[in-house]
Short mmCIF file of C-alpha atoms (C1' of nucleotides) in Angstrom, two decimals:
data_model
loop_
_atom_site.label_atom_id
_atom_site.label_comp_id
_atom_site.label_asym_id
_atom_site.label_seq_id
_atom_site.Cartn_x
_atom_site.Cartn_y
_atom_site.Cartn_z
CA UNK V 49 0.93 4.78 -1.10
CA UNK V 50 4.79 5.53 -1.09
CA UNK V 51 5.85 8.88 1.14
CA UNK V 52 7.21 10.63 -2.43
CA UNK V 53 4.09 10.21 -3.95
CA UNK V 54 2.09 11.86 -1.22
CA UNK V 55 4.42 14.66 -1.47
CA UNK V 56 3.97 14.58 -5.15
CA UNK V 57 0.10 14.56 -5.00
CA UNK V 58 0.39 17.66 -2.71
CA UNK V 59 2.71 19.78 -4.61
CA UNK V 60 0.48 19.07 -7.28
CA UNK V 61 -2.39 20.41 -5.31
CA UNK V 62 -0.80 23.09 -4.03
CA UNK V 63 0.30 24.41 -7.73
CA UNK V 64 -3.63 23.98 -8.65
CA UNK V 65 -4.91 25.53 -5.38
CA UNK V 66 -2.68 28.70 -5.52
CA UNK V 67 -2.59 29.21 -9.14
CA UNK V 68 0.96 28.68 -9.52
CA UNK V 69 2.04 29.23 -12.87
CA UNK V 70 5.43 29.15 -14.94
CA UNK V 71 8.51 31.23 -13.21
CA UNK V 72 6.71 30.59 -9.89
CA UNK V 73 8.46 29.35 -7.11
CA UNK V 74 8.14 26.23 -4.78
CA UNK V 75 9.29 26.23 -0.99
CA UNK V 76 12.92 25.10 -0.70
CA UNK V 77 13.40 21.80 0.17
CA UNK V 78 13.95 21.69 3.69
CA UNK V 79 10.68 23.81 4.50
CA UNK V 80 8.75 21.57 2.08
CA UNK V 81 9.93 18.57 4.12
CA UNK V 82 8.81 20.08 7.11
CA UNK V 83 5.50 21.22 5.90
CA UNK V 84 4.72 18.16 5.07
CA UNK V 85 5.99 16.11 8.10
CA UNK V 86 8.51 13.97 5.90
CA UNK V 87 12.30 13.54 5.39
CA UNK V 88 14.36 15.59 2.41
CA UNK V 89 14.91 12.58 0.76
CA UNK V 90 11.21 12.25 0.25
CA UNK V 91 10.65 15.56 -1.30
CA UNK V 92 13.70 15.16 -3.43
CA UNK V 93 12.53 12.27 -4.93
CA UNK V 94 8.92 13.94 -5.58
CA UNK V 95 11.13 16.84 -6.83
CA UNK V 96 13.27 14.38 -9.42
CA UNK V 97 9.75 12.98 -10.59
CA UNK V 98 8.57 16.89 -11.38
CA UNK V 99 11.80 17.49 -13.04
CA UNK V 100 11.74 14.61 -15.17
CA UNK V 101 8.47 15.39 -16.07
CA UNK V 102 9.68 18.84 -17.39
CA UNK V 103 7.47 20.72 -14.49
CA UNK V 104 9.89 22.19 -12.43
CA UNK V 105 13.70 23.17 -12.74
CA UNK V 106 16.11 23.38 -9.56
CA UNK V 107 18.91 25.86 -9.34
CA UNK V 108 21.11 25.93 -6.83
CA UNK V 109 22.58 28.84 -4.73
CA UNK V 110 20.57 31.76 -3.48
CA UNK V 111 18.54 34.86 -4.78
CA UNK V 112 15.07 35.12 -6.76
CA UNK V 113 16.27 32.46 -9.16
CA UNK V 114 17.37 29.76 -7.03
CA UNK V 115 15.16 26.90 -5.81
CA UNK V 116 12.54 24.80 -7.42
CA UNK V 117 11.00 26.81 -10.25
CA UNK V 118 7.95 25.88 -12.02
CA UNK V 119 8.53 25.52 -15.90
CA UNK V 120 6.57 23.75 -18.72
CA UNK V 121 9.08 21.68 -21.03
CA UNK V 122 7.52 18.32 -21.49
CA UNK V 123 10.11 17.97 -24.81
CA UNK V 124 13.00 16.80 -23.47
CA UNK V 125 11.01 14.31 -21.32
CA UNK V 126 9.15 13.09 -24.50
CA UNK V 127 12.65 12.10 -25.88
CA UNK V 128 13.84 10.09 -23.10
CA UNK V 129 10.36 8.52 -23.07
CA UNK V 130 11.06 7.52 -26.63
CA UNK V 131 14.45 6.90 -26.37
CA UNK V 132 14.19 4.63 -23.79
CA UNK V 133 11.48 2.80 -24.56
CA UNK V 134 12.37 2.57 -28.11
CA UNK V 135 15.48 0.57 -26.73
CA UNK V 136 13.50 -1.61 -24.67
CA UNK V 137 10.65 -2.90 -26.94
CA UNK V 138 10.34 -3.73 -30.74
CA UNK V 139 8.62 -0.21 -31.58
CA UNK V 140 9.46 -0.20 -35.30
CA UNK V 141 10.80 2.58 -37.31
CA UNK V 142 7.80 2.38 -39.37
CA UNK V 143 5.63 3.71 -36.43
CA UNK V 144 7.93 6.77 -36.01
CA UNK V 145 8.07 6.83 -39.33
CA UNK V 146 4.33 6.98 -40.09
CA UNK V 147 3.76 9.23 -37.23
CA UNK V 148 6.17 12.14 -38.57
CA UNK V 149 4.34 11.80 -41.67
CA UNK V 150 0.78 12.23 -40.00
CA UNK V 151 2.20 15.32 -38.18
CA UNK V 152 3.81 16.87 -41.09
CA UNK V 153 0.97 16.35 -43.42
CA UNK V 154 -1.33 17.85 -40.96
CA UNK V 155 1.14 20.80 -40.38
CA UNK V 156 1.84 21.46 -44.00
CA UNK V 157 -1.86 21.49 -44.28
CA UNK V 158 -2.20 24.65 -42.10
CA UNK V 159 0.83 26.76 -42.45
CA UNK V 160 -0.04 29.66 -44.58
CA UNK V 161 3.31 31.54 -44.44
CA UNK V 162 7.25 29.94 -43.91
CA UNK V 163 8.68 31.02 -40.97
CA UNK V 164 11.97 32.50 -41.01
CA UNK V 165 13.62 29.09 -39.21
CA UNK V 166 12.13 27.13 -42.43
CA UNK V 167 13.83 29.67 -44.88
CA UNK V 168 17.11 29.58 -42.89
CA UNK V 169 17.30 26.01 -42.62
CA UNK V 170 16.53 25.72 -46.61
CA UNK V 171 19.60 27.81 -47.42
CA UNK V 172 21.76 26.33 -45.04
CA UNK V 173 21.20 22.83 -46.45
CA UNK V 174 22.56 24.71 -49.72
CA UNK V 175 25.86 25.05 -48.38
CA UNK V 176 26.11 21.76 -46.22
CA UNK V 177 29.22 19.94 -46.18
CA UNK V 178 28.68 16.65 -45.04
CA UNK V 179 25.27 14.56 -44.64
CA UNK V 180 25.41 14.92 -40.85
CA UNK V 181 25.48 18.89 -41.74
CA UNK V 182 22.72 18.47 -44.33
CA UNK V 183 20.56 16.32 -41.99
CA UNK V 184 20.81 18.82 -39.07
CA UNK V 185 19.43 21.59 -41.07
CA UNK V 186 16.84 19.15 -42.70
CA UNK V 187 15.30 18.28 -39.45
CA UNK V 188 15.21 21.90 -38.34
CA UNK V 189 13.54 22.53 -41.79
CA UNK V 190 10.49 20.07 -40.85
CA UNK V 191 10.72 20.75 -37.38
CA UNK V 192 10.01 24.66 -37.82
CA UNK V 193 7.32 23.68 -40.17
CA UNK V 194 5.69 21.67 -37.38
CA UNK V 195 6.40 24.55 -35.06
CA UNK V 196 4.32 27.26 -37.32
CA UNK V 197 1.14 24.77 -37.13
CA UNK V 198 0.93 25.97 -33.68
CA UNK V 199 -0.16 22.52 -31.99
CA UNK V 200 2.58 22.29 -29.06
CA UNK V 201 1.37 18.86 -28.25
CA UNK V 202 2.25 17.75 -31.80
CA UNK V 203 5.22 19.89 -32.06
CA UNK V 204 6.54 18.17 -28.59
CA UNK V 205 5.97 14.89 -30.26
CA UNK V 206 7.88 15.38 -33.14
CA UNK V 207 10.78 17.17 -31.42
CA UNK V 208 10.61 14.43 -29.13
CA UNK V 209 11.45 12.01 -32.39
CA UNK V 210 14.18 14.37 -33.52
CA UNK V 211 17.29 11.87 -32.59
CA UNK V 212 15.34 9.22 -34.44
CA UNK V 213 14.66 11.56 -37.45
CA UNK V 214 18.36 12.27 -37.53
CA UNK V 215 19.58 8.57 -37.75
CA UNK V 216 16.79 8.10 -40.42
CA UNK V 217 17.64 10.38 -42.15
CA UNK V 218 21.39 10.12 -42.13
CA UNK V 219 20.77 6.62 -43.68
CA UNK V 220 18.61 7.94 -46.33
CA UNK V 221 21.04 10.59 -47.49
CA UNK V 222 23.52 7.88 -47.92
CA UNK V 223 21.18 5.34 -49.67
CA UNK V 224 20.02 8.30 -52.01
CA UNK V 225 23.59 8.94 -52.64
CA UNK V 226 23.32 12.88 -53.17
CA UNK V 227 21.11 15.53 -51.74
CA UNK V 228 19.79 17.33 -54.82
CA UNK V 229 15.91 15.39 -55.37
CA UNK V 230 15.75 15.92 -51.00
CA UNK V 231 16.56 19.87 -51.89
CA UNK V 232 14.25 20.17 -54.62
CA UNK V 233 11.50 18.84 -52.49
CA UNK V 234 12.53 21.34 -49.75
CA UNK V 235 11.76 23.92 -52.17
CA UNK V 236 8.59 22.83 -53.26
CA UNK V 237 7.26 22.45 -50.16
CA UNK V 238 8.56 26.15 -49.03
CA UNK V 239 7.01 27.29 -52.18
CA UNK V 240 3.89 25.43 -51.76
CA UNK V 241 3.31 27.23 -48.50
CA UNK V 242 4.39 30.41 -49.41
CA UNK V 243 2.16 30.21 -51.92
CA UNK V 244 -0.93 29.54 -49.57
CA UNK V 245 -1.52 26.12 -51.61
CA UNK V 246 -2.25 23.51 -48.78
CA UNK V 247 -2.93 20.89 -51.09
CA UNK V 248 -0.03 21.09 -52.96
CA UNK V 249 2.25 21.79 -49.82
CA UNK V 250 0.38 18.24 -48.32
CA UNK V 251 1.22 16.52 -51.39
CA UNK V 252 4.95 17.81 -51.52
CA UNK V 253 5.62 16.98 -48.00
CA UNK V 254 3.95 13.12 -48.57
CA UNK V 255 6.24 13.13 -52.19
CA UNK V 256 9.47 14.23 -50.13
CA UNK V 257 9.04 11.57 -47.43
CA UNK V 258 8.18 8.91 -50.11
CA UNK V 259 10.99 9.50 -51.75
CA UNK V 260 13.18 9.53 -48.53
CA UNK V 261 11.58 6.47 -46.87
CA UNK V 262 10.23 4.22 -49.63
CA UNK V 263 8.62 1.75 -47.08
CA UNK V 264 6.29 4.62 -46.31
CA UNK V 265 4.42 4.76 -49.44
CA UNK V 266 1.94 1.84 -49.09
CA UNK V 267 -0.34 3.95 -46.91
CA UNK V 268 0.51 7.33 -47.46
CA UNK V 269 -2.49 8.39 -49.61
CA UNK V 270 -5.53 6.77 -47.60
CA UNK V 271 -6.66 10.03 -45.86
CA UNK Z 216 26.71 16.83 -14.18
CA UNK Z 217 24.77 15.85 -11.12
CA UNK Z 218 25.68 12.58 -9.74
CA UNK Z 219 22.34 10.86 -10.26
CA UNK Z 220 22.46 11.70 -13.78
CA UNK Z 221 25.60 10.05 -14.00
CA UNK Z 222 23.91 7.14 -12.47
CA UNK Z 223 21.07 7.34 -15.08
CA UNK Z 224 23.63 7.55 -18.10
CA UNK Z 225 25.54 4.45 -16.71
CA UNK Z 226 22.39 2.21 -16.05
CA UNK Z 227 20.94 3.34 -19.53
CA UNK Z 228 24.27 2.24 -21.05
CA UNK Z 229 24.30 -1.11 -18.98
CA UNK Z 230 20.81 -1.98 -20.22
CA UNK Z 231 22.30 -1.16 -24.00
CA UNK Z 232 25.42 -2.88 -23.55
CA UNK Z 233 24.20 -6.13 -21.57
CA UNK Z 234 21.13 -6.61 -24.10
CA UNK Z 235 18.54 -6.17 -21.07
CA UNK Z 236 14.97 -6.11 -22.04
CA UNK Z 237 11.57 -6.17 -20.25
CA UNK Z 238 11.54 -8.59 -17.54
CA UNK Z 239 15.14 -8.60 -16.21
CA UNK Z 240 16.41 -7.15 -13.37
CA UNK Z 241 18.98 -4.33 -12.42
CA UNK Z 242 21.20 -4.86 -9.40
CA UNK Z 243 20.32 -3.62 -6.12
CA UNK Z 244 20.18 -0.38 -4.78
CA UNK Z 245 23.05 -1.07 -2.20
CA UNK Z 246 24.92 -3.20 -5.07
CA UNK Z 247 24.73 -0.36 -7.45
CA UNK Z 248 25.79 2.21 -5.18
CA UNK Z 249 29.00 0.20 -4.53
CA UNK Z 250 29.56 -0.50 -8.00
CA UNK Z 251 29.32 2.97 -9.17
CA UNK Z 252 30.73 4.58 -6.26
CA UNK Z 253 27.98 6.60 -5.24
CA UNK Z 254 25.68 6.79 -2.00
CA UNK Z 255 22.56 4.86 -2.33
CA UNK Z 256 20.41 8.20 -2.33
CA UNK Z 257 22.10 9.20 -5.88
CA UNK Z 258 21.00 5.71 -7.11
CA UNK Z 259 17.49 6.02 -5.53
CA UNK Z 260 16.94 9.36 -7.48
CA UNK Z 261 18.09 7.92 -10.88
CA UNK Z 262 16.09 4.71 -10.15
CA UNK Z 263 13.13 7.22 -9.14
CA UNK Z 264 13.44 8.96 -12.80
CA UNK Z 265 13.71 5.62 -14.72
CA UNK Z 266 10.05 4.81 -12.76
CA UNK Z 267 8.81 8.11 -13.76
CA UNK Z 268 9.69 7.55 -17.63
CA UNK Z 269 8.27 3.95 -17.08
CA UNK Z 270 11.31 2.21 -17.82
CA UNK Z 271 11.55 -0.01 -14.36
CA UNK Z 272 9.14 -0.92 -11.42
CA UNK Z 273 10.50 -1.36 -8.16
CA UNK Z 274 9.26 -4.47 -5.94
CA UNK Z 275 9.87 -4.50 -2.26
CA UNK Z 276 10.75 -7.70 -0.44
CA UNK Z 277 12.85 -10.68 -1.69
CA UNK Z 278 12.56 -13.15 -4.45
CA UNK Z 279 12.98 -13.47 -8.01
CA UNK Z 280 10.31 -10.68 -8.68
CA UNK Z 281 11.98 -8.08 -6.26
CA UNK Z 282 13.80 -5.44 -6.86
CA UNK Z 283 14.01 -2.96 -10.21
CA UNK Z 284 12.80 -4.84 -13.01
CA UNK Z 285 12.87 -3.47 -16.42
CA UNK Z 286 9.26 -2.57 -18.07
CA UNK Z 287 8.19 -0.40 -20.84
CA UNK Z 288 4.88 1.23 -19.85
CA UNK Z 289 4.85 4.95 -21.20
CA UNK Z 290 1.20 5.65 -21.33
CA UNK Z 291 1.15 6.46 -17.34
CA UNK Z 292 4.45 8.99 -18.15
CA UNK Z 293 2.54 10.50 -20.94
CA UNK Z 294 -0.61 11.33 -19.23
CA UNK Z 295 1.23 12.67 -16.04
CA UNK Z 296 2.87 14.93 -18.86
CA UNK Z 297 0.22 16.14 -20.34
CA UNK Z 298 -1.96 16.66 -17.27
CA UNK Z 299 0.89 18.67 -15.50
CA UNK Z 300 1.80 20.43 -18.60
CA UNK Z 301 -1.75 21.11 -19.61
CA UNK Z 302 -2.10 22.60 -15.86
CA UNK Z 303 0.97 24.91 -16.25
CA UNK Z 304 0.37 26.55 -19.67
CA UNK Z 305 -2.26 27.52 -21.78
CA UNK Z 306 -2.27 24.50 -23.95
CA UNK Z 307 -5.70 24.85 -25.69
CA UNK Z 308 -8.77 22.10 -25.88
CA UNK Z 309 -7.97 22.72 -29.37
CA UNK Z 310 -4.90 21.41 -29.37
CA UNK Z 311 -5.97 18.50 -27.86
CA UNK Z 312 -8.83 17.65 -30.09
CA UNK Z 313 -7.26 18.55 -33.07
CA UNK Z 314 -4.43 15.91 -32.21
CA UNK Z 315 -7.54 13.29 -31.32
CA UNK Z 316 -9.23 14.09 -34.58
CA UNK Z 317 -5.80 13.33 -36.47
CA UNK Z 318 -4.90 10.16 -34.87
CA UNK Z 319 -8.49 8.44 -34.90
CA UNK Z 320 -8.76 9.64 -38.92
CA UNK Z 321 -5.23 7.94 -39.31
CA UNK Z 322 -6.60 4.89 -37.27
CA UNK Z 323 -9.99 4.44 -38.92
CA UNK Z 324 -8.04 4.67 -42.36
CA UNK Z 325 -6.10 1.23 -41.65
CA UNK Z 326 -8.41 -0.74 -39.57
CA UNK Z 327 -9.82 -3.30 -41.55
CA UNK Z 328 -11.78 -5.23 -38.88
CA UNK Z 329 -13.24 -4.05 -35.74
CA UNK Z 330 -11.60 -5.41 -32.89
CA UNK Z 331 -13.56 -7.15 -29.95
CA UNK Z 332 -13.13 -4.69 -27.15
CA UNK Z 333 -14.71 -2.38 -29.85
CA UNK Z 334 -17.68 -4.11 -30.67
CA UNK Z 335 -18.32 -4.80 -26.88
CA UNK Z 336 -18.02 -0.87 -26.02
CA UNK Z 337 -20.72 -0.08 -28.42
CA UNK Z 338 -23.10 -2.50 -26.89
CA UNK Z 339 -22.20 -1.24 -23.46
CA UNK Z 340 -23.22 1.97 -24.34
CA UNK Z 341 -26.58 1.06 -25.10
CA UNK Z 342 -27.30 0.22 -21.86
CA UNK Z 343 -25.25 2.80 -20.25
CA UNK Z 344 -27.78 4.37 -17.10
CA UNK Z 345 -25.60 8.02 -16.86
CA UNK Z 346 -23.86 10.50 -19.10
CA UNK Z 347 -20.70 9.07 -17.31
CA UNK Z 348 -21.19 5.67 -17.84
CA UNK Z 349 -21.61 6.69 -21.43
CA UNK Z 350 -18.57 8.37 -21.63
CA UNK Z 351 -16.53 5.81 -20.41
CA UNK Z 352 -17.26 3.18 -22.75
CA UNK Z 353 -17.30 5.92 -25.83
CA UNK Z 354 -13.92 6.74 -24.95
CA UNK Z 355 -13.08 2.99 -24.77
CA UNK Z 356 -14.54 2.51 -28.01
CA UNK Z 357 -12.32 5.15 -29.24
CA UNK Z 358 -9.04 3.95 -27.67
CA UNK Z 359 -9.96 0.61 -28.96
CA UNK Z 360 -10.40 1.86 -32.48
CA UNK Z 361 -6.66 3.30 -32.20
CA UNK Z 362 -4.93 0.65 -30.66
CA UNK Z 363 -6.40 -1.70 -33.43
CA UNK Z 364 -4.43 0.70 -36.08
CA UNK Z 365 -1.22 -0.72 -34.54
CA UNK Z 366 1.03 2.07 -34.00
CA UNK Z 367 1.71 1.99 -30.80
CA UNK Z 368 3.07 5.42 -30.28
CA UNK Z 369 0.00 6.94 -31.41
CA UNK Z 370 -1.74 4.83 -29.33
CA UNK Z 371 0.18 5.92 -26.16
CA UNK Z 372 -0.49 9.67 -27.25
CA UNK Z 373 -4.34 9.07 -27.36
CA UNK Z 374 -4.27 6.95 -24.41
CA UNK Z 375 -2.36 9.95 -22.52
CA UNK Z 376 -5.36 12.26 -23.61
CA UNK Z 377 -7.90 9.80 -22.01
CA UNK Z 378 -8.77 12.17 -19.00
CA UNK Z 379 -8.78 15.15 -21.11
CA UNK Z 380 -10.90 13.25 -23.64
CA UNK Z 381 -13.60 11.97 -20.95
CA UNK Z 382 -14.24 15.54 -19.34
CA UNK Z 383 -14.65 17.27 -22.89
CA UNK Z 384 -17.03 14.04 -23.74
CA UNK Z 385 -19.14 14.65 -20.86
CA UNK Z 386 -19.44 18.07 -21.47
CA UNK Z 387 -20.52 17.33 -24.92
CA UNK Z 388 -23.02 14.93 -23.98
CA UNK Z 389 -24.64 17.28 -21.65
CA UNK Z 390 -24.67 19.83 -24.42
CA UNK Z 391 -26.19 17.73 -26.98
CA UNK Z 392 -28.78 16.62 -24.14
CA UNK Z 393 -29.18 13.08 -25.47
CA UNK Z 394 -26.60 10.11 -26.80
CA UNK Z 395 -28.57 8.91 -29.67
CA UNK Z 396 -26.69 10.87 -32.25
CA UNK Z 397 -23.53 9.83 -31.10
CA UNK Z 398 -24.50 6.21 -30.97
CA UNK Z 399 -25.44 6.33 -34.48
CA UNK Z 400 -22.15 7.65 -35.25
CA UNK Z 401 -20.61 4.82 -33.61
CA UNK Z 402 -22.36 2.35 -35.48
CA UNK Z 403 -21.81 3.97 -38.66
CA UNK Z 404 -18.30 4.18 -37.79
CA UNK Z 405 -18.39 0.40 -36.79
CA UNK Z 406 -20.25 -0.70 -39.83
CA UNK Z 407 -17.78 0.94 -41.91
CA UNK Z 408 -14.70 -0.70 -40.41
CA UNK Z 409 -16.38 -4.13 -40.70
CA UNK Z 410 -17.19 -3.59 -44.39
CA UNK Z 411 -13.61 -2.75 -45.04
CA UNK Z 412 -14.56 0.95 -46.56
CA UNK Z 413 -11.70 3.20 -45.50
CA UNK Z 414 -13.14 6.36 -46.92
CA UNK Z 415 -16.33 5.96 -45.36
CA UNK Z 416 -14.69 5.10 -41.93
CA UNK Z 417 -12.55 8.21 -42.03
CA UNK Z 418 -15.73 10.28 -42.97
CA UNK Z 419 -17.43 8.93 -40.33
CA UNK Z 420 -14.80 9.33 -37.62
CA UNK Z 421 -14.54 13.44 -38.84
CA UNK Z 422 -18.71 13.59 -38.89
CA UNK Z 423 -18.84 11.94 -35.28
CA UNK Z 424 -16.08 14.28 -33.73
CA UNK Z 425 -17.43 17.55 -35.73
CA UNK Z 426 -20.79 16.43 -34.17
CA UNK Z 427 -19.50 16.23 -30.61
CA UNK Z 428 -17.13 19.34 -31.22
CA UNK Z 429 -18.57 21.72 -33.24
CA UNK Z 430 -15.50 24.41 -33.04
CA UNK Z 431 -13.63 21.51 -34.77
CA UNK Z 432 -15.50 22.03 -38.00
CA UNK Z 433 -13.30 24.61 -39.45
CA UNK Z 434 -10.00 22.24 -40.49
CA UNK Z 435 -11.11 18.81 -40.48
CA UNK Z 436 -11.32 18.38 -44.40
CA UNK Z 437 -7.95 19.87 -45.57
CA UNK Z 438 -6.07 16.51 -45.85
"C1'" DG T 290 28.43 59.03 -0.99
"C1'" DA T 291 30.02 55.39 -4.24
"C1'" DA T 292 32.38 51.63 -5.47
"C1'" DA T 293 35.24 47.50 -4.01
"C1'" DG T 294 35.68 43.43 -1.72
"C1'" DG T 295 35.19 40.13 1.85
"C1'" DT T 296 31.73 37.69 4.79
"C1'" DG T 297 27.48 35.22 5.74
"C1'" DT T 298 23.60 32.73 4.56
"C1'" DA T 299 20.23 30.11 1.90
"C1'" DT T 300 19.88 27.02 -1.72
"C1'" DG T 301 20.42 22.41 -4.04
"C1'" DG T 302 23.87 18.11 -4.03
"C1'" DT T 303 25.40 14.43 -1.79
"C1'" DC T 304 27.06 11.03 1.66
"C1'" DT T 305 26.69 8.21 5.75
"C1'" DG T 306 24.45 4.94 8.65
"C1'" DA T 307 20.66 3.79 10.74
"C1'" DC T 308 15.52 1.69 11.15
"C1'" DC T 309 11.36 0.06 9.19
"C1'" DA T 310 7.78 -3.07 6.23
"C1'" DT T 311 7.62 -6.58 3.21
"C1'" DA T 312 8.32 -10.82 0.98
"C1'" DT T 313 11.10 -14.77 0.10
"C1'" DT T 314 14.12 -18.25 1.71
"C1'" DT T 315 15.78 -21.00 5.11
"C1'" DG T 316 15.81 -24.42 8.52
"C1'" DG T 317 13.65 -26.61 12.21
"C1'" DT T 318 9.93 -29.15 14.18
"C1'" DC T 319 6.12 -31.97 14.36
"C1'" DG U 140 5.82 -34.49 4.23
"C1'" DA U 141 3.66 -30.61 6.25
"C1'" DC U 142 3.90 -26.33 8.87
"C1'" DC U 143 5.73 -23.19 10.89
"C1'" DA U 144 9.57 -19.83 12.90
"C1'" DA U 145 13.49 -17.32 11.93
"C1'" DA U 146 16.74 -15.12 8.78
"C1'" DT U 147 17.76 -12.19 5.27
"C1'" DA U 148 17.52 -9.31 1.26
"C1'" DT U 149 14.94 -6.04 -0.94
"C1'" DG U 150 13.15 -1.17 -1.36
"C1'" DG U 151 11.07 2.95 1.74
"C1'" DT U 152 12.14 6.47 4.67
"C1'" DC U 153 14.62 9.19 8.22
"C1'" DA U 154 17.95 12.28 10.44
"C1'" DG U 155 22.01 15.00 10.58
"C1'" DA U 156 26.08 16.37 8.67
"C1'" DC U 157 28.97 18.43 5.07
"C1'" DC U 158 29.91 20.68 0.42
"C1'" DA U 159 29.63 23.84 -3.74
"C1'" DT U 160 27.24 27.34 -5.28
"C1'" DA U 161 25.24 32.31 -6.05
"C1'" DC U 162 23.29 36.31 -4.16
"C1'" DA U 163 22.77 39.55 -0.05
"C1'" DC U 164 24.58 42.53 3.27
"C1'" DC U 165 28.40 44.75 5.21
"C1'" DT U 166 32.63 46.74 5.62
"C1'" DT U 167 36.34 49.25 3.89
"C1'" DT U 168 38.65 52.03 1.13
"C1'" DC U 169 38.69 55.95 -2.03
#
DNA sequence: GAAAGGTGTATGGTCTGACCATATTTGGTC
DNA sequence: GACCAAATATGGTCAGACCATACACCTTTC
């Protein structure tokens, strides 16, 4: 086992043993190296891994906020993971969009009151001057819906897909040639959620995505 | 921006520009450092990030297989991500199990023929001598089902949940006190898939998970 | 005594150069 | 041709140095 991997294991074990949680600080790189009997390089490689996994954040300087602080931000990692692996393999747009459909249907069924971010995104889309601006708020609308469902794991997955969603959505808007139908869908979704009608909300989300991505329509009603 | 981050960006850009794919090799650490005008340490930190993301694998020695080779293995990263972030935050078992239920219902609806791995796991459970052995094959059964649905993104998510699933399942078996009902559920799922009855398969998966995890039963039929 | 400013210092970030372990390549020997 | 030993390229690790940053502390000033 490589040195930095043992360092990784020991840091992880230490986090569990000491009951460290978000906001707590790890010892400095030099101190950690001395404690574990390894070089600072190996400690740094281990910290780089933890940083990549969204578990620590390193701050330079001095004071209470400096050093390696425990965080919990899996979003960025998931996004990197997807972007890099999508580029390397032949993961299809279909797989991404199916996942999106599944998460959003699930969310629509559970959210009983539209969050502020959703209502704001809806209004912002009305005044969007370009497809890009419209899509920005469009994606924010859907992310807000999913966040409101309260499952952080699924929220993180959808947020990781964000970049892919944006490019897909821009394509869809250009293909449709206008945003009126999409915005009407959004209002229907919003209204169904505010009314607490889960079945209608699910149906509205499904219809919306079917309109934007016709290729999905084959399997959407199997549930 | 830190040096290793620019290295990261340049490597990623290079992968895209040169059309590198799985199996191709990156230049050696020393050569990369010289080309980019940075130290080997910075290159190594960047490679460590890529390795964490499941994009490269480093082999020591000499020859065609040595050096940093492009791969695409997001599973391990996702598992690390979940394990570490589950430990740090209060992500609940409910969130994990809801996600599992969603993915398995989706999969059950799409798989029209039971894969060999699923049939084998079913048989293996019959002869399992301990709860741990039973659960090993149990999880393999469910993972095989999801793999067969053909969405690698969802497969990767479920595989990342594997460790959490195992401990949950062991708990469930102990609570039930026997495995007969669970195995009967498995046969029902298997039969429904072999019969091509999607609705029955979804219902069977739902009933199975509801039996194993009673706390889930509230929202399972909202779809 | 309080405010302002300068200095000290602990932190991560980077670089250099060296050595080690490993695995292939190369070339010599029988 | 087969076998074995040396050379070599690779990642892995270490030690030590220096830099930039940002807070801590002390001195000066009013």
